[in-house]
């Protein structure tokens, strides 16, 4: 969080809104944890937290890429399709070893990103339309490759990614932490990150300032799909099975929710990496809380819808106060 | 040949009396009187923000006047929405045709009132015959079965006109109708306009092109800052006067100097740093030649729509050229590429600061270093120290008032935002600085600062091209002024010729004789 210090120069109501906008997601997490501390038995057990973190990893990794795309005023609906492709490709090439298959899967993801990015940056298709077609095509292709079948994955290397740990910390969580730092660094400390936000803030101004706008957009979609491919590997590893028909289904919605709840505006120009992490965690904790209190899963989805509405409403307030 | 359409004694078919329209406290129209009579072609003229489009929207029912009355053939009326105006016989032809592109010409003409046969289906045969008859009257030859979009834009416009007239139009308002037409299409349009006029239809003609106005119209209403400054017969108003009326500059008034913060005017004998030759792009600019020397401020004059901004965009690589070349120190610059122009040392301050200039959500620092970022970074990573070195220098030098470099740029005043934009370009060490309306929309103090800065930069050897709609800014700031007219080269003023009087005359194209008599019906065809 490199937002600097808060200055309360706004009137009282505005100030409250500003706090909510900037720290709302953290406050929500704190309230939720507090509630669970008193009302949910065993929530604060170490095992439970480990489970929660392991479960959140795929959504979190997808959300990181989504945050970048949303930062350019875009959206990527094809992330679930990319995860399905990853799942379909893994059993075919796992014989070559873990590292080659991971590289291959990331390349497949990057290729989908290249198609997305080309449609958006070069052809000028609206991001939602471009990635919608890849969302459908990606999963369709995955089912074609896998012959529509579920295959179990038994390679010890890939199973370790899903189930192994280092000094008690699951590998998948370690990977996620590394990626979070990587993306945070990319956004806040690199030329590319600044240019990405400039493109999202005002594409016309970026073009007139001589920025390689098309290249920036291409690279952003490639990054997003590559991260989704990594999420596909981790998801498959955790299941111990290649399930192209359902892996990553509707994950684009969770990822977009996490990004928006975390304070990244859908209008582009800003990317909040740590906020995105918090957004993903909040969603995870909410669904865990509901499950532990035996609330049906359908309600969990409704809650998610309410939260995204609330987050967008609060953000709208931000632009309105300017 | 004497005229038959002496319309001055007739009752106006459409009239606005003391119409006032305000938007959020800004008065767009201030007690405007406007009238057009049957068979009269009235030019409506004015520069940016004069209130032309607001007046048209009031006349066509898009806006309701806050004050004043509309009269239709002398009877008070009210257009609650555009359909009311259309029903009353007021039609508008926009520069972009608003018909249905996939339907045939005939279908477009009869849309909503198609001829029916006995069982209530569309009688296509009759529709085609009627459409052909109608278009024949105006000398428009076209296959009425073809879809509209397969036709040239000029023909499409003619179809729109024919449709308007066939629906009992009594007043036709034409907003910049020729802006995307070929010369030949313009001729056909004009002949149709004359025919309409002969039929007693009133024409309101909005255009920035002087030649057209004098050819098609007989009277003119000039707006400036929301007021009517002149109504009269075009035959009695020479071009120069028309231009001065629009710009609000008196032709014979002795010009006080010192209205701006410009000190010396900068000329130079060095060989030109930038040579632009034959810059051309269809419908926008045609054969523009410009040379600029280091340390020289060259003004680019012209009325609205003369191609000033387009010329800057062509040089800055923003606009792809059909023809022509730009060279810097003798080396050709790739056309249509902003990065190539910037690498060669040509940078442009765009006209619309809010949309094309600042990135509103980024900080002052990020905005200043936006273009220079790759050069201030190491291995793709940004360096705060390198950035601050640049940002500090320019914030001090240009007196950018911000609480800190981290302040979001959209919170600054317009003047300070403009200085941030200038800083962004100076950070690139340019050779040529193209300024499009650098002082528009900023307060007086900032304006003087920007003008003084232009002086200073020229003194340091930067070549500057200045576009401004303020006459005194161009005159006092420039050593030389190149005047553009309708996208082509007009007069060039140098040294002692750079005065308001000369500039006004050049803007009006007064190198030609005072062309005043509009063509009468029946002439020339």
PDB file of N, CA, C and O in Angstrom, chain A residues 185 188-192 194-195 197-198 201-202 204-211 268-270 322, chain B residues 318 338-339 342 350 355-362 366 370-371 373-374 377 380-382 424-425:
ATOM      1  N   UNK A 185       5.340  -4.971  -7.558  1.00  0.00           N
ATOM      2  CA  UNK A 185       6.559  -4.334  -8.055  1.00  0.00           C
ATOM      3  C   UNK A 185       6.332  -3.801  -9.467  1.00  0.00           C
ATOM      4  O   UNK A 185       6.695  -2.664  -9.792  1.00  0.00           O
ATOM      5  N   UNK A 188       3.990  -0.659  -9.304  1.00  0.00           N
ATOM      6  CA  UNK A 188       4.434   0.556  -8.619  1.00  0.00           C
ATOM      7  C   UNK A 188       5.848   1.005  -8.960  1.00  0.00           C
ATOM      8  O   UNK A 188       6.204   2.147  -8.706  1.00  0.00           O
ATOM      9  N   UNK A 189       6.649   0.109  -9.505  1.00  0.00           N
ATOM     10  CA  UNK A 189       8.056   0.470  -9.654  1.00  0.00           C
ATOM     11  C   UNK A 189       8.603   0.322 -11.059  1.00  0.00           C
ATOM     12  O   UNK A 189       9.794   0.494 -11.270  1.00  0.00           O
ATOM     13  N   UNK A 190       7.759  -0.005 -12.022  1.00  0.00           N
ATOM     14  CA  UNK A 190       8.325  -0.157 -13.374  1.00  0.00           C
ATOM     15  C   UNK A 190       7.685   0.835 -14.349  1.00  0.00           C
ATOM     16  O   UNK A 190       6.586   1.341 -14.131  1.00  0.00           O
ATOM     17  N   UNK A 191       8.423   1.094 -15.406  1.00  0.00           N
ATOM     18  CA  UNK A 191       7.923   1.942 -16.478  1.00  0.00           C
ATOM     19  C   UNK A 191       6.622   1.387 -17.027  1.00  0.00           C
ATOM     20  O   UNK A 191       5.653   2.115 -17.242  1.00  0.00           O
ATOM     21  N   UNK A 192       6.611   0.057 -17.215  1.00  0.00           N
ATOM     22  CA  UNK A 192       5.417  -0.579 -17.765  1.00  0.00           C
ATOM     23  C   UNK A 192       4.192  -0.310 -16.887  1.00  0.00           C
ATOM     24  O   UNK A 192       3.120   0.029 -17.384  1.00  0.00           O
ATOM     25  N   UNK A 194       3.584   2.150 -14.810  1.00  0.00           N
ATOM     26  CA  UNK A 194       3.123   3.545 -14.913  1.00  0.00           C
ATOM     27  C   UNK A 194       2.421   3.776 -16.247  1.00  0.00           C
ATOM     28  O   UNK A 194       1.414   4.468 -16.321  1.00  0.00           O
ATOM     29  N   UNK A 195       2.989   3.202 -17.295  1.00  0.00           N
ATOM     30  CA  UNK A 195       2.395   3.404 -18.613  1.00  0.00           C
ATOM     31  C   UNK A 195       1.037   2.728 -18.704  1.00  0.00           C
ATOM     32  O   UNK A 195       0.115   3.258 -19.314  1.00  0.00           O
ATOM     33  N   UNK A 197      -1.080   2.379 -16.298  1.00  0.00           N
ATOM     34  CA  UNK A 197      -2.074   3.223 -15.624  1.00  0.00           C
ATOM     35  C   UNK A 197      -2.385   4.474 -16.449  1.00  0.00           C
ATOM     36  O   UNK A 197      -3.513   4.969 -16.437  1.00  0.00           O
ATOM     37  N   UNK A 198      -1.387   4.965 -17.176  1.00  0.00           N
ATOM     38  CA  UNK A 198      -1.634   6.126 -18.032  1.00  0.00           C
ATOM     39  C   UNK A 198      -2.595   5.754 -19.162  1.00  0.00           C
ATOM     40  O   UNK A 198      -3.505   6.512 -19.495  1.00  0.00           O
ATOM     41  N   UNK A 201      -5.943   5.574 -17.681  1.00  0.00           N
ATOM     42  CA  UNK A 201      -6.429   6.878 -17.247  1.00  0.00           C
ATOM     43  C   UNK A 201      -6.901   7.726 -18.410  1.00  0.00           C
ATOM     44  O   UNK A 201      -7.918   8.404 -18.332  1.00  0.00           O
ATOM     45  N   UNK A 202      -6.152   7.719 -19.493  1.00  0.00           N
ATOM     46  CA  UNK A 202      -6.545   8.458 -20.689  1.00  0.00           C
ATOM     47  C   UNK A 202      -5.767   7.900 -21.865  1.00  0.00           C
ATOM     48  O   UNK A 202      -4.603   8.227 -22.076  1.00  0.00           O
ATOM     49  N   UNK A 204      -6.116   8.422 -24.998  1.00  0.00           N
ATOM     50  CA  UNK A 204      -5.779   9.447 -25.984  1.00  0.00           C
ATOM     51  C   UNK A 204      -4.529  10.215 -25.557  1.00  0.00           C
ATOM     52  O   UNK A 204      -3.625  10.444 -26.364  1.00  0.00           O
ATOM     53  N   UNK A 205      -4.496  10.620 -24.287  1.00  0.00           N
ATOM     54  CA  UNK A 205      -3.330  11.361 -23.809  1.00  0.00           C
ATOM     55  C   UNK A 205      -2.084  10.496 -23.894  1.00  0.00           C
ATOM     56  O   UNK A 205      -1.000  10.973 -24.249  1.00  0.00           O
ATOM     57  N   UNK A 206      -2.236   9.208 -23.594  1.00  0.00           N
ATOM     58  CA  UNK A 206      -1.083   8.310 -23.662  1.00  0.00           C
ATOM     59  C   UNK A 206      -0.576   8.203 -25.097  1.00  0.00           C
ATOM     60  O   UNK A 206       0.626   8.257 -25.350  1.00  0.00           O
ATOM     61  N   UNK A 207      -1.496   8.089 -26.030  1.00  0.00           N
ATOM     62  CA  UNK A 207      -1.095   8.004 -27.438  1.00  0.00           C
ATOM     63  C   UNK A 207      -0.373   9.275 -27.875  1.00  0.00           C
ATOM     64  O   UNK A 207       0.676   9.224 -28.515  1.00  0.00           O
ATOM     65  N   UNK A 208      -0.943  10.424 -27.494  1.00  0.00           N
ATOM     66  CA  UNK A 208      -0.353  11.692 -27.915  1.00  0.00           C
ATOM     67  C   UNK A 208       0.971  11.963 -27.214  1.00  0.00           C
ATOM     68  O   UNK A 208       1.718  12.832 -27.614  1.00  0.00           O
ATOM     69  N   UNK A 209       1.233  11.233 -26.120  1.00  0.00           N
ATOM     70  CA  UNK A 209       2.525  11.396 -25.456  1.00  0.00           C
ATOM     71  C   UNK A 209       3.539  10.402 -25.996  1.00  0.00           C
ATOM     72  O   UNK A 209       4.624  10.254 -25.437  1.00  0.00           O
ATOM     73  N   UNK A 210       3.176   9.691 -27.043  1.00  0.00           N
ATOM     74  CA  UNK A 210       4.120   8.789 -27.692  1.00  0.00           C
ATOM     75  C   UNK A 210       4.276   7.448 -27.008  1.00  0.00           C
ATOM     76  O   UNK A 210       5.225   6.724 -27.277  1.00  0.00           O
ATOM     77  N   UNK A 211       3.365   7.091 -26.100  1.00  0.00           N
ATOM     78  CA  UNK A 211       3.469   5.787 -25.434  1.00  0.00           C
ATOM     79  C   UNK A 211       3.087   4.670 -26.404  1.00  0.00           C
ATOM     80  O   UNK A 211       2.198   4.842 -27.224  1.00  0.00           O
ATOM     81  N   UNK A 268     -10.574   2.336 -14.786  1.00  0.00           N
ATOM     82  CA  UNK A 268      -9.186   2.281 -15.206  1.00  0.00           C
ATOM     83  C   UNK A 268      -8.308   3.370 -14.610  1.00  0.00           C
ATOM     84  O   UNK A 268      -8.780   4.285 -13.943  1.00  0.00           O
ATOM     85  N   UNK A 269      -7.004   3.245 -14.857  1.00  0.00           N
ATOM     86  CA  UNK A 269      -6.090   4.268 -14.414  1.00  0.00           C
ATOM     87  C   UNK A 269      -5.481   4.033 -13.043  1.00  0.00           C
ATOM     88  O   UNK A 269      -4.574   4.753 -12.643  1.00  0.00           O
ATOM     89  N   UNK A 270      -5.993   3.060 -12.324  1.00  0.00           N
ATOM     90  CA  UNK A 270      -5.425   2.739 -11.014  1.00  0.00           C
ATOM     91  C   UNK A 270      -5.428   1.234 -10.823  1.00  0.00           C
ATOM     92  O   UNK A 270      -6.342   0.561 -11.272  1.00  0.00           O
ATOM     93  N   UNK A 322     -15.113  14.180  -6.404  1.00  0.00           N
ATOM     94  CA  UNK A 322     -14.008  14.932  -7.006  1.00  0.00           C
ATOM     95  C   UNK A 322     -14.497  16.180  -7.710  1.00  0.00           C
ATOM     96  O   UNK A 322     -15.549  16.181  -8.284  1.00  0.00           O
TER      97      UNK A 322
ATOM     98  N   UNK B 318       0.321  12.779 -35.357  1.00  0.00           N
ATOM     99  CA  UNK B 318      -0.975  12.319 -34.839  1.00  0.00           C
ATOM    100  C   UNK B 318      -1.896  11.940 -35.985  1.00  0.00           C
ATOM    101  O   UNK B 318      -2.730  11.060 -35.867  1.00  0.00           O
ATOM    102  N   UNK B 338       3.429   9.166 -33.728  1.00  0.00           N
ATOM    103  CA  UNK B 338       3.777  10.100 -32.658  1.00  0.00           C
ATOM    104  C   UNK B 338       5.161   9.790 -32.084  1.00  0.00           C
ATOM    105  O   UNK B 338       5.976  10.703 -31.928  1.00  0.00           O
ATOM    106  N   UNK B 339       5.447   8.517 -31.786  1.00  0.00           N
ATOM    107  CA  UNK B 339       6.793   8.243 -31.248  1.00  0.00           C
ATOM    108  C   UNK B 339       7.904   8.709 -32.188  1.00  0.00           C
ATOM    109  O   UNK B 339       8.910   9.240 -31.735  1.00  0.00           O
ATOM    110  N   UNK B 342       8.250  12.440 -31.891  1.00  0.00           N
ATOM    111  CA  UNK B 342       8.869  12.823 -30.617  1.00  0.00           C
ATOM    112  C   UNK B 342      10.366  12.529 -30.667  1.00  0.00           C
ATOM    113  O   UNK B 342      11.193  13.341 -30.237  1.00  0.00           O
ATOM    114  N   UNK B 350      -1.605  19.544 -27.102  1.00  0.00           N
ATOM    115  CA  UNK B 350      -2.882  19.419 -27.800  1.00  0.00           C
ATOM    116  C   UNK B 350      -3.882  20.477 -27.362  1.00  0.00           C
ATOM    117  O   UNK B 350      -3.749  21.074 -26.298  1.00  0.00           O
ATOM    118  N   UNK B 355      -8.980  16.155 -22.409  1.00  0.00           N
ATOM    119  CA  UNK B 355      -9.171  14.850 -23.036  1.00  0.00           C
ATOM    120  C   UNK B 355      -7.866  14.306 -23.616  1.00  0.00           C
ATOM    121  O   UNK B 355      -7.576  13.123 -23.534  1.00  0.00           O
ATOM    122  N   UNK B 356      -7.066  15.198 -24.202  1.00  0.00           N
ATOM    123  CA  UNK B 356      -5.893  14.717 -24.930  1.00  0.00           C
ATOM    124  C   UNK B 356      -4.593  14.955 -24.173  1.00  0.00           C
ATOM    125  O   UNK B 356      -3.560  14.442 -24.555  1.00  0.00           O
ATOM    126  N   UNK B 357      -4.668  15.748 -23.121  1.00  0.00           N
ATOM    127  CA  UNK B 357      -3.438  16.149 -22.452  1.00  0.00           C
ATOM    128  C   UNK B 357      -3.172  15.395 -21.166  1.00  0.00           C
ATOM    129  O   UNK B 357      -2.417  14.427 -21.132  1.00  0.00           O
ATOM    130  N   UNK B 358      -3.828  15.833 -20.106  1.00  0.00           N
ATOM    131  CA  UNK B 358      -3.514  15.267 -18.806  1.00  0.00           C
ATOM    132  C   UNK B 358      -4.086  13.859 -18.667  1.00  0.00           C
ATOM    133  O   UNK B 358      -5.050  13.492 -19.320  1.00  0.00           O
ATOM    134  N   UNK B 359      -3.429  13.069 -17.812  1.00  0.00           N
ATOM    135  CA  UNK B 359      -4.016  11.804 -17.369  1.00  0.00           C
ATOM    136  C   UNK B 359      -4.564  12.098 -15.985  1.00  0.00           C
ATOM    137  O   UNK B 359      -3.809  12.195 -15.021  1.00  0.00           O
ATOM    138  N   UNK B 360      -5.888  12.290 -15.864  1.00  0.00           N
ATOM    139  CA  UNK B 360      -6.457  12.958 -14.690  1.00  0.00           C
ATOM    140  C   UNK B 360      -6.172  12.278 -13.352  1.00  0.00           C
ATOM    141  O   UNK B 360      -5.988  12.957 -12.345  1.00  0.00           O
ATOM    142  N   UNK B 361      -6.115  10.944 -13.352  1.00  0.00           N
ATOM    143  CA  UNK B 361      -5.985  10.266 -12.064  1.00  0.00           C
ATOM    144  C   UNK B 361      -4.541  10.111 -11.608  1.00  0.00           C
ATOM    145  O   UNK B 361      -4.290   9.653 -10.518  1.00  0.00           O
ATOM    146  N   UNK B 362      -3.592  10.477 -12.459  1.00  0.00           N
ATOM    147  CA  UNK B 362      -2.187  10.339 -12.065  1.00  0.00           C
ATOM    148  C   UNK B 362      -1.693  11.621 -11.403  1.00  0.00           C
ATOM    149  O   UNK B 362      -2.275  12.688 -11.551  1.00  0.00           O
ATOM    150  N   UNK B 366       3.821  11.999 -12.146  1.00  0.00           N
ATOM    151  CA  UNK B 366       3.615  11.005 -13.207  1.00  0.00           C
ATOM    152  C   UNK B 366       3.232  11.661 -14.522  1.00  0.00           C
ATOM    153  O   UNK B 366       3.609  11.192 -15.590  1.00  0.00           O
ATOM    154  N   UNK B 370       5.557  11.515 -17.950  1.00  0.00           N
ATOM    155  CA  UNK B 370       4.889  10.481 -18.756  1.00  0.00           C
ATOM    156  C   UNK B 370       5.652  10.137 -20.041  1.00  0.00           C
ATOM    157  O   UNK B 370       5.923   8.979 -20.326  1.00  0.00           O
ATOM    158  N   UNK B 371       5.998  11.155 -20.808  1.00  0.00           N
ATOM    159  CA  UNK B 371       6.658  10.888 -22.091  1.00  0.00           C
ATOM    160  C   UNK B 371       8.118  10.495 -21.896  1.00  0.00           C
ATOM    161  O   UNK B 371       8.661   9.672 -22.623  1.00  0.00           O
ATOM    162  N   UNK B 373       9.459   8.966 -19.383  1.00  0.00           N
ATOM    163  CA  UNK B 373       9.650   7.883 -18.414  1.00  0.00           C
ATOM    164  C   UNK B 373      10.703   6.851 -18.821  1.00  0.00           C
ATOM    165  O   UNK B 373      11.591   6.534 -18.020  1.00  0.00           O
ATOM    166  N   UNK B 374      10.653   6.320 -20.047  1.00  0.00           N
ATOM    167  CA  UNK B 374      11.662   5.317 -20.398  1.00  0.00           C
ATOM    168  C   UNK B 374      13.093   5.837 -20.257  1.00  0.00           C
ATOM    169  O   UNK B 374      13.983   5.097 -19.850  1.00  0.00           O
ATOM    170  N   UNK B 377      14.270   5.841 -16.605  1.00  0.00           N
ATOM    171  CA  UNK B 377      14.228   4.558 -15.909  1.00  0.00           C
ATOM    172  C   UNK B 377      15.496   3.784 -16.195  1.00  0.00           C
ATOM    173  O   UNK B 377      16.229   4.075 -17.132  1.00  0.00           O
ATOM    174  N   UNK B 380      13.965  -0.790 -17.089  1.00  0.00           N
ATOM    175  CA  UNK B 380      12.522  -0.950 -16.969  1.00  0.00           C
ATOM    176  C   UNK B 380      11.994  -0.544 -15.600  1.00  0.00           C
ATOM    177  O   UNK B 380      10.794  -0.448 -15.405  1.00  0.00           O
ATOM    178  N   UNK B 381      12.886  -0.318 -14.638  1.00  0.00           N
ATOM    179  CA  UNK B 381      12.434   0.111 -13.317  1.00  0.00           C
ATOM    180  C   UNK B 381      12.523   1.629 -13.201  1.00  0.00           C
ATOM    181  O   UNK B 381      13.505   2.239 -13.629  1.00  0.00           O
ATOM    182  N   UNK B 382      11.496   2.214 -12.618  1.00  0.00           N
ATOM    183  CA  UNK B 382      11.495   3.663 -12.494  1.00  0.00           C
ATOM    184  C   UNK B 382      12.488   4.096 -11.419  1.00  0.00           C
ATOM    185  O   UNK B 382      12.739   3.367 -10.462  1.00  0.00           O
ATOM    186  N   UNK B 424       5.848  18.408 -19.422  1.00  0.00           N
ATOM    187  CA  UNK B 424       5.981  17.056 -19.980  1.00  0.00           C
ATOM    188  C   UNK B 424       6.795  17.089 -21.270  1.00  0.00           C
ATOM    189  O   UNK B 424       7.642  16.240 -21.517  1.00  0.00           O
ATOM    190  N   UNK B 425       6.541  18.122 -22.072  1.00  0.00           N
ATOM    191  CA  UNK B 425       7.235  18.184 -23.364  1.00  0.00           C
ATOM    192  C   UNK B 425       8.631  18.760 -23.252  1.00  0.00           C
ATOM    193  O   UNK B 425       9.541  18.320 -23.938  1.00  0.00           O
TER     194      UNK B 425
END
